Amino acid sequence: MLHKLYIYEVKYSDYKHVLKKHNLRVTDCRIDVLERFYSKKHALSMKVIETELEGYDRVTLYRTINSFIDKGVLHRIPDESGSASYGICAETCTAEKHSHNHVHFKCSRCGQIDCLSSYSVPVVDLPGYEISDSNLIINGVCKSCNHAN
Amino acid sequence: MLHKLYIYEVKYSDYKHVLKKHNLRVTDCRIDVLERFYSKKHALSMKVIETELEGYDRVTLYRTINSFIDKGVLHRIPDESGSASYGICAETCTAEKHSHNHVHFKCSRCGQIDCLSSYSVPVVDLPGYEISDSNLIINGVCKSCNHAN
DNA sequence: ACAGTTTATGCAACATTATTTCAAAAACTA
DNA sequence: TAGTTTTTGAAATAATGTTGCATAAACTGT
């Protein structure tokens, strides 16, 4: 993975810091997974992660994702398709409490899921129900696919 | 399945009508699956369907659910847990276009997912994006679990 | 910088969830 | 009711996710 040396010079300490902040040991796999998430702005599916990080065992990648979710680094984005996608958590997420109030947009053309962090999920008042959190996924055609058309 | 005869006297023709309306052949399996969905008000997961309709092959049940989704009889409800659930579509859904604008509520205590058909998903204005439909899943404690407490 | 401790990794096996193929059976059509 | 089309069940396969365990790597305190 020599071709990544330059990137690492710049960002390695940042990723390291993110891991430490969330009480995670600093390992090659975790750094590489983090790098993938920070370098793309959109959510990544397990399939994509497996494809892009072939060097690591599938099991290790699953465990990496799961510990990231446990510790508040990533959040799982449910998807009708079955296989979930994952997105970077806001600064505020910790192992104790995830708080994601942003909207997710899934493009039916390119298939990508964006975290629209500047749009928060509208509150619905449900008498009798006790709401802990909510998840809004909007389907349609994303900005770039719309432009490309 | 003799114990179902009474129900069938009352409802069989209704289910048959639903199938015909959606261009689906009338088969035992489809009738039984429909009956399950109409007799419970909440969404059903594949696991529950398999358990409650043991008489049919798992493959047949998968195919039944998939053709129901294709033809606009059921809609898939994404869920963080991985295994999806399914709910009855509104009268307006067809093979060409599903339109679900209602809120889904998942209870963290009993695990059930309700289709709150009287609550519609608030519209979010996303400049540049072309929205086809949206999906709001609210997590928390449902009415009955709240009361039972 | 090192020895001891804790945690992560890779591998193999396993578990769960979903799809494909194909012959036989059932549903439809006229 | 005969002919056509679709559905079903069974077996195989694929895709997705988890567990146990020995080894390797990361951390901790000195």
Short mmCIF file of C-alpha atoms (C1' of nucleotides) in Angstrom, two decimals:
data_model
loop_
_atom_site.label_atom_id
_atom_site.label_comp_id
_atom_site.label_asym_id
_atom_site.label_seq_id
_atom_site.Cartn_x
_atom_site.Cartn_y
_atom_site.Cartn_z
CA MET A 1 0.00 0.00 0.00
CA LEU A 2 2.90 2.31 -0.76
CA HIS A 3 0.77 4.52 -2.97
CA LYS A 4 -1.05 5.73 0.10
CA LEU A 5 2.02 7.09 1.82
CA TYR A 6 1.39 10.64 0.74
CA ILE A 7 -2.17 10.66 1.98
CA TYR A 8 -1.02 9.16 5.22
CA GLU A 9 1.55 11.86 5.78
CA VAL A 10 -1.30 14.31 5.79
CA LYS A 11 -4.12 12.43 7.41
CA TYR A 12 -2.77 9.51 9.39
CA SER A 13 -2.57 11.43 12.64
CA ASP A 14 -6.12 12.67 12.15
CA TYR A 15 -7.50 9.15 11.73
CA LYS A 16 -5.42 8.03 14.67
CA HIS A 17 -6.95 10.77 16.72
CA VAL A 18 -10.47 9.75 15.72
CA LEU A 19 -9.80 6.17 16.79
CA LYS A 20 -8.26 7.16 20.11
CA LYS A 21 -11.10 9.54 20.86
CA HIS A 22 -13.52 6.63 20.53
CA ASN A 23 -11.42 4.24 22.60
CA LEU A 24 -10.35 2.13 19.65
CA ARG A 25 -6.89 0.71 19.14
CA VAL A 26 -5.05 2.07 16.14
CA THR A 27 -4.65 -0.67 13.53
CA ASP A 28 -3.93 -0.70 9.80
CA CYS A 29 -7.39 -1.97 8.95
CA ARG A 30 -9.18 0.65 10.97
CA ILE A 31 -7.08 3.44 9.50
CA ASP A 32 -7.77 2.21 5.97
CA VAL A 33 -11.49 1.87 6.56
CA LEU A 34 -11.64 5.32 8.12
CA GLU A 35 -9.72 6.74 5.20
CA ARG A 36 -12.31 5.32 2.78
CA PHE A 37 -15.16 6.90 4.65
CA TYR A 38 -13.49 10.28 5.01
CA SER A 39 -12.31 10.43 1.41
CA LYS A 40 -15.78 9.83 -0.01
CA LYS A 41 -18.57 12.01 1.18
CA HIS A 42 -21.33 9.44 0.70
CA ALA A 43 -22.29 6.30 2.59
CA LEU A 44 -20.59 2.97 1.84
CA SER A 45 -22.14 -0.47 1.71
CA MET A 46 -20.46 -3.55 3.11
CA LYS A 47 -20.06 -4.82 -0.43
CA VAL A 48 -18.17 -1.72 -1.50
CA ILE A 49 -15.97 -1.84 1.58
CA GLU A 50 -15.10 -5.47 0.88
CA THR A 51 -14.29 -4.69 -2.73
CA GLU A 52 -12.15 -1.67 -2.03
CA LEU A 53 -10.21 -3.23 0.82
CA GLU A 54 -9.50 -6.68 -0.52
CA GLY A 55 -6.30 -6.96 1.45
CA TYR A 56 -8.21 -7.55 4.67
CA ASP A 57 -10.20 -10.56 5.66
CA ARG A 58 -13.95 -10.20 5.28
CA VAL A 59 -14.39 -11.06 8.93
CA THR A 60 -12.03 -8.35 10.01
CA LEU A 61 -13.92 -5.79 7.97
CA TYR A 62 -17.22 -6.85 9.51
CA ARG A 63 -15.69 -6.60 12.96
CA THR A 64 -14.19 -3.24 12.14
CA ILE A 65 -17.54 -1.86 11.01
CA ASN A 66 -19.28 -3.29 14.04
CA SER A 67 -16.82 -1.82 16.50
CA PHE A 68 -17.08 1.52 14.70
CA ILE A 69 -20.83 1.39 15.15
CA ASP A 70 -20.51 0.37 18.81
CA LYS A 71 -18.13 3.20 19.52
CA GLY A 72 -20.03 5.87 17.65
CA VAL A 73 -17.76 6.29 14.61
CA LEU A 74 -20.25 5.03 12.02
CA HIS A 75 -24.01 4.66 11.83
CA ARG A 76 -25.97 2.05 9.96
CA ILE A 77 -28.34 3.31 7.29
CA PRO A 78 -31.22 0.92 6.68
CA ASP A 79 -32.00 0.25 3.05
CA GLU A 80 -34.80 -1.52 1.27
CA SER A 81 -32.26 -3.50 -0.70
CA GLY A 82 -31.32 -5.65 2.25
CA SER A 83 -27.63 -4.96 2.60
CA ALA A 84 -27.11 -1.96 4.81
CA SER A 85 -24.88 1.02 4.21
CA TYR A 86 -22.83 2.97 6.69
CA GLY A 87 -22.06 6.61 7.16
CA ILE A 88 -19.71 8.67 9.32
CA CYS A 89 -21.24 9.81 12.57
CA ALA A 90 -21.44 13.41 13.62
CA GLU A 91 -18.89 14.67 16.09
CA THR A 92 -21.41 14.24 18.84
CA CYS A 93 -21.84 10.48 18.65
CA THR A 94 -20.34 8.32 21.38
CA ALA A 95 -20.54 4.69 22.38
CA GLU A 96 -23.30 5.59 24.82
CA LYS A 97 -25.55 7.47 22.47
CA HIS A 98 -25.81 7.83 18.74
CA SER A 99 -27.74 10.88 17.65
CA HIS A 100 -28.48 11.09 13.97
CA ASN A 101 -31.03 13.49 12.99
CA HIS A 102 -30.04 14.01 9.39
CA VAL A 103 -31.81 12.92 6.25
CA HIS A 104 -30.49 10.16 3.99
CA PHE A 105 -30.98 10.33 0.27
CA LYS A 106 -30.74 7.28 -1.96
CA CYS A 107 -30.31 7.87 -5.67
CA SER A 108 -32.15 5.39 -7.83
CA ARG A 109 -29.82 6.10 -10.73
CA CYS A 110 -26.31 5.82 -9.27
CA GLY A 111 -27.37 3.89 -6.17
CA GLN A 112 -25.40 6.07 -3.82
CA ILE A 113 -26.63 7.11 -0.42
CA ASP A 114 -25.83 10.59 0.79
CA CYS A 115 -25.97 11.82 4.35
CA LEU A 116 -27.61 15.22 4.09
CA SER A 117 -26.22 16.53 7.33
CA SER A 118 -27.71 19.97 6.89
CA TYR A 119 -31.25 18.61 6.69
CA SER A 120 -32.74 17.28 9.89
CA VAL A 121 -35.58 14.82 10.16
CA PRO A 122 -38.92 16.57 10.76
CA VAL A 123 -40.55 15.76 14.07
CA VAL A 124 -43.82 13.83 13.94
CA ASP A 125 -46.07 14.00 16.95
CA LEU A 126 -47.46 10.55 17.80
CA PRO A 127 -49.75 10.65 20.82
CA GLY A 128 -49.37 7.54 22.94
CA TYR A 129 -46.02 6.60 21.44
CA GLU A 130 -42.67 7.23 23.05
CA ILE A 131 -40.19 8.28 20.38
CA SER A 132 -36.48 7.61 20.78
CA ASP A 133 -35.21 8.44 17.32
CA SER A 134 -36.25 8.53 13.71
CA ASN A 135 -34.84 7.76 10.33
CA LEU A 136 -35.83 9.42 7.08
CA ILE A 137 -34.69 7.96 3.79
CA ILE A 138 -35.66 9.85 0.68
CA ASN A 139 -35.49 8.15 -2.69
CA GLY A 140 -35.11 9.83 -6.02
CA VAL A 141 -32.44 11.21 -8.32
CA CYS A 142 -29.48 12.98 -6.76
CA LYS A 143 -27.96 16.31 -7.74
CA SER A 144 -25.15 14.97 -9.87
CA CYS A 145 -27.29 12.44 -11.75
CA ASN A 146 -29.86 15.14 -12.34
CA HIS A 147 -27.23 17.46 -13.81
CA ALA A 148 -25.65 14.72 -15.92
CA ASN A 149 -28.99 14.09 -17.54
CA MET B 1 -56.11 -26.38 7.07
CA LEU B 2 -59.71 -27.19 7.80
CA HIS B 3 -59.81 -24.82 10.74
CA LYS B 4 -59.63 -21.94 8.33
CA LEU B 5 -62.78 -22.84 6.46
CA TYR B 6 -64.95 -20.44 8.37
CA ILE B 7 -62.64 -17.51 7.73
CA TYR B 8 -62.47 -18.49 4.12
CA GLU B 9 -66.25 -18.47 3.78
CA VAL B 10 -66.13 -14.84 4.73
CA LYS B 11 -62.92 -13.59 3.23
CA TYR B 12 -61.77 -15.94 0.51
CA SER B 13 -63.50 -14.04 -2.28
CA ASP B 14 -62.03 -10.80 -1.00
CA TYR B 15 -58.48 -12.11 -1.10
CA LYS B 16 -59.18 -13.61 -4.49
CA HIS B 17 -60.31 -10.24 -5.67
CA VAL B 18 -57.16 -8.57 -4.37
CA LEU B 19 -55.01 -11.06 -6.27
CA LYS B 20 -56.96 -10.72 -9.51
CA LYS B 21 -56.88 -6.96 -9.28
CA HIS B 22 -53.08 -7.11 -9.20
CA ASN B 23 -52.81 -9.63 -12.02
CA LEU B 24 -51.78 -12.49 -9.79
CA ARG B 25 -53.03 -16.05 -10.15
CA VAL B 26 -55.07 -17.30 -7.24
CA THR B 27 -53.15 -19.98 -5.34
CA ASP B 28 -53.40 -21.45 -1.84
CA CYS B 29 -50.12 -19.97 -0.77
CA ARG B 30 -50.98 -16.47 -1.90
CA ILE B 31 -54.37 -16.61 -0.21
CA ASP B 32 -52.81 -17.78 3.05
CA VAL B 33 -50.10 -15.14 2.97
CA LEU B 34 -52.67 -12.43 2.21
CA GLU B 35 -54.83 -13.66 5.04
CA ARG B 36 -51.93 -13.31 7.48
CA PHE B 37 -51.31 -9.75 6.42
CA TYR B 38 -54.94 -8.72 6.56
CA SER B 39 -55.64 -10.39 9.89
CA LYS B 40 -52.78 -8.61 11.68
CA LYS B 41 -52.62 -4.88 11.44
CA HIS B 42 -48.84 -4.65 11.77
CA ALA B 43 -45.99 -5.47 9.41
CA LEU B 44 -44.61 -8.99 9.18
CA SER B 45 -41.01 -10.07 8.82
CA MET B 46 -39.94 -12.89 6.55
CA LYS B 47 -39.05 -14.91 9.63
CA VAL B 48 -42.55 -14.59 11.04
CA ILE B 49 -44.10 -15.49 7.71
CA GLU B 50 -41.94 -18.59 7.48
CA THR B 51 -42.86 -19.62 11.00
CA GLU B 52 -46.57 -19.07 10.64
CA LEU B 53 -46.86 -20.75 7.26
CA GLU B 54 -44.69 -23.80 7.73
CA GLY B 55 -46.72 -25.80 5.28
CA TYR B 56 -45.20 -24.00 2.34
CA ASP B 57 -41.68 -24.19 1.07
CA ARG B 58 -39.48 -21.31 2.08
CA VAL B 59 -38.69 -20.64 -1.57
CA THR B 60 -42.36 -20.35 -2.41
CA LEU B 61 -42.87 -17.86 0.38
CA TYR B 62 -39.96 -15.74 -0.85
CA ARG B 63 -41.39 -15.82 -4.33
CA THR B 64 -44.84 -14.98 -3.06
CA ILE B 65 -43.55 -11.95 -1.17
CA ASN B 66 -41.51 -10.82 -4.14
CA SER B 67 -44.37 -11.07 -6.58
CA PHE B 68 -46.58 -9.21 -4.11
CA ILE B 69 -44.01 -6.44 -3.99
CA ASP B 70 -43.68 -6.40 -7.78
CA LYS B 71 -47.41 -6.16 -8.24
CA GLY B 72 -48.04 -3.55 -5.57
CA VAL B 73 -49.67 -5.71 -2.92
CA LEU B 74 -46.94 -5.37 -0.29
CA HIS B 75 -44.17 -2.89 0.40
CA ARG B 76 -40.82 -3.59 1.95
CA ILE B 77 -40.01 -1.73 5.14
CA PRO B 78 -36.29 -1.24 5.62
CA ASP B 79 -34.99 -1.99 9.07
CA GLU B 80 -31.64 -1.53 10.74
CA SER B 81 -31.77 -5.09 11.98
CA GLY B 82 -31.04 -6.52 8.56
CA SER B 83 -34.08 -8.67 7.89
CA ALA B 84 -36.77 -6.62 6.25
CA SER B 85 -40.44 -6.50 7.11
CA TYR B 86 -43.40 -6.13 4.81
CA GLY B 87 -46.65 -4.26 5.00
CA ILE B 88 -49.86 -4.13 3.00
CA CYS B 89 -49.87 -1.48 0.34
CA ALA B 90 -52.49 1.19 0.12
CA GLU B 91 -55.28 0.78 -2.39
CA THR B 92 -53.43 3.03 -4.74
CA CYS B 93 -50.33 0.92 -5.30
CA THR B 94 -49.87 -0.84 -8.60
CA ALA B 95 -47.09 -2.74 -10.32
CA GLU B 96 -46.08 0.48 -12.05
CA LYS B 97 -45.87 2.72 -9.04
CA HIS B 98 -45.76 2.19 -5.32
CA SER B 99 -46.68 5.24 -3.33
CA HIS B 100 -46.21 5.01 0.40
CA ASN B 101 -46.33 8.13 2.28
CA HIS B 102 -47.12 6.78 5.70
CA VAL B 103 -44.90 6.59 8.74
CA HIS B 104 -43.53 3.31 10.10
CA PHE B 105 -43.04 2.85 13.79
CA LYS B 106 -40.77 0.21 15.21
CA CYS B 107 -41.19 -0.68 18.86
CA SER B 108 -37.94 -1.44 20.63
CA ARG B 109 -39.80 -3.43 23.27
CA CYS B 110 -42.08 -5.79 21.34
CA GLY B 111 -40.17 -5.49 18.07
CA GLN B 112 -43.30 -4.96 16.02
CA ILE B 113 -43.48 -2.55 13.15
CA ASP B 114 -46.71 -0.63 12.64
CA CYS B 115 -47.77 1.13 9.49
CA LEU B 116 -49.21 4.42 10.74
CA SER B 117 -51.33 5.04 7.71
CA SER B 118 -52.93 8.14 9.14
CA TYR B 119 -49.58 9.89 9.52
CA SER B 120 -47.91 10.97 6.35
CA VAL B 121 -44.23 11.64 5.91
CA PRO B 122 -43.44 15.35 6.12
CA VAL B 123 -42.13 16.81 2.89
CA VAL B 124 -38.50 17.90 2.88
CA ASP B 125 -37.50 20.38 0.23
CA LEU B 126 -34.16 19.38 -1.31
CA PRO B 127 -33.07 21.83 -4.03
CA GLY B 128 -31.34 20.04 -6.89
CA TYR B 129 -32.69 16.65 -5.93
CA GLU B 130 -35.64 14.96 -7.61
CA ILE B 131 -37.70 13.17 -4.97
CA SER B 132 -39.76 10.11 -5.87
CA ASP B 133 -40.78 8.91 -2.43
CA SER B 134 -39.65 8.90 1.15
CA ASN B 135 -39.57 6.54 4.04
CA LEU B 136 -39.78 7.55 7.67
CA ILE B 137 -39.11 4.98 10.35
CA ILE B 138 -39.61 6.10 13.90
CA ASN B 139 -38.17 4.04 16.73
CA GLY B 140 -39.41 4.00 20.28
CA VAL B 141 -42.01 2.34 22.46
CA CYS B 142 -45.42 1.69 20.97
CA LYS B 143 -48.82 2.45 22.46
CA SER B 144 -49.54 -0.98 23.84
CA CYS B 145 -46.09 -1.51 25.36
CA ASN B 146 -46.31 1.94 26.88
CA HIS B 147 -49.66 1.13 28.47
CA ALA B 148 -48.52 -2.27 29.66
CA ASN B 149 -45.69 -0.63 31.53
"C1'" DA C 1 12.78 0.10 25.11
"C1'" DC C 2 10.92 -4.03 27.07
"C1'" DA C 3 8.00 -7.60 29.36
"C1'" DG C 4 3.38 -8.46 30.43
"C1'" DT C 5 -1.40 -7.78 29.31
"C1'" DT C 6 -5.10 -6.89 26.37
"C1'" DT C 7 -7.17 -6.65 21.99
"C1'" DA C 8 -7.31 -7.45 16.87
"C1'" DT C 9 -6.57 -10.38 13.03
"C1'" DG C 10 -6.96 -14.37 9.84
"C1'" DC C 11 -8.66 -18.70 9.02
"C1'" DA C 12 -11.98 -22.27 9.13
"C1'" DA C 13 -16.33 -23.45 10.21
"C1'" DC C 14 -20.92 -22.35 10.72
"C1'" DA C 15 -25.45 -19.81 10.56
"C1'" DT C 16 -28.77 -17.12 8.20
"C1'" DT C 17 -30.94 -15.11 4.32
"C1'" DA C 18 -32.04 -15.13 -0.51
"C1'" DT C 19 -31.91 -16.79 -5.40
"C1'" DT C 20 -31.69 -20.13 -9.46
"C1'" DT C 21 -32.84 -24.27 -12.04
"C1'" DC C 22 -35.91 -27.63 -13.45
"C1'" DA C 23 -39.53 -31.17 -13.48
"C1'" DA C 24 -44.16 -31.80 -11.83
"C1'" DA C 25 -48.46 -29.73 -10.42
"C1'" DA C 26 -51.83 -26.36 -10.45
"C1'" DA C 27 -54.18 -22.27 -12.50
"C1'" DC C 28 -55.89 -20.14 -16.23
"C1'" DT C 29 -57.95 -19.59 -21.32
"C1'" DA C 30 -60.99 -20.46 -24.88
"C1'" DT D 1 -61.80 -30.18 -21.20
"C1'" DA D 2 -57.41 -29.81 -23.79
"C1'" DG D 3 -53.73 -26.74 -24.37
"C1'" DT D 4 -50.95 -23.02 -22.51
"C1'" DT D 5 -48.92 -20.50 -18.95
"C1'" DT D 6 -47.54 -19.87 -14.33
"C1'" DT D 7 -46.53 -21.64 -9.71
"C1'" DT D 8 -44.65 -24.90 -6.69
"C1'" DG D 9 -41.22 -27.83 -4.17
"C1'" DA D 10 -36.78 -29.77 -3.84
"C1'" DA D 11 -31.94 -29.44 -4.32
"C1'" DA D 12 -28.19 -26.69 -5.27
"C1'" DT D 13 -25.91 -22.40 -5.00
"C1'" DA D 14 -25.04 -17.68 -3.70
"C1'" DA D 15 -24.75 -13.89 -0.67
"C1'" DT D 16 -24.47 -12.12 3.92
"C1'" DG D 17 -23.12 -12.31 8.63
"C1'" DT D 18 -21.17 -14.59 13.02
"C1'" DT D 19 -18.21 -17.58 16.24
"C1'" DG D 20 -14.03 -19.96 18.13
"C1'" DC D 21 -9.43 -20.16 18.41
"C1'" DA D 22 -4.38 -19.65 17.74
"C1'" DT D 23 -1.25 -16.09 16.36
"C1'" DA D 24 0.04 -11.38 15.79
"C1'" DA D 25 -0.14 -6.80 16.90
"C1'" DA D 26 -1.25 -2.82 19.98
"C1'" DC D 27 -1.13 -0.94 24.26
"C1'" DT D 28 0.42 -0.24 29.53
"C1'" DG D 29 3.58 0.61 33.09
"C1'" DT D 30 8.08 0.59 34.41
#
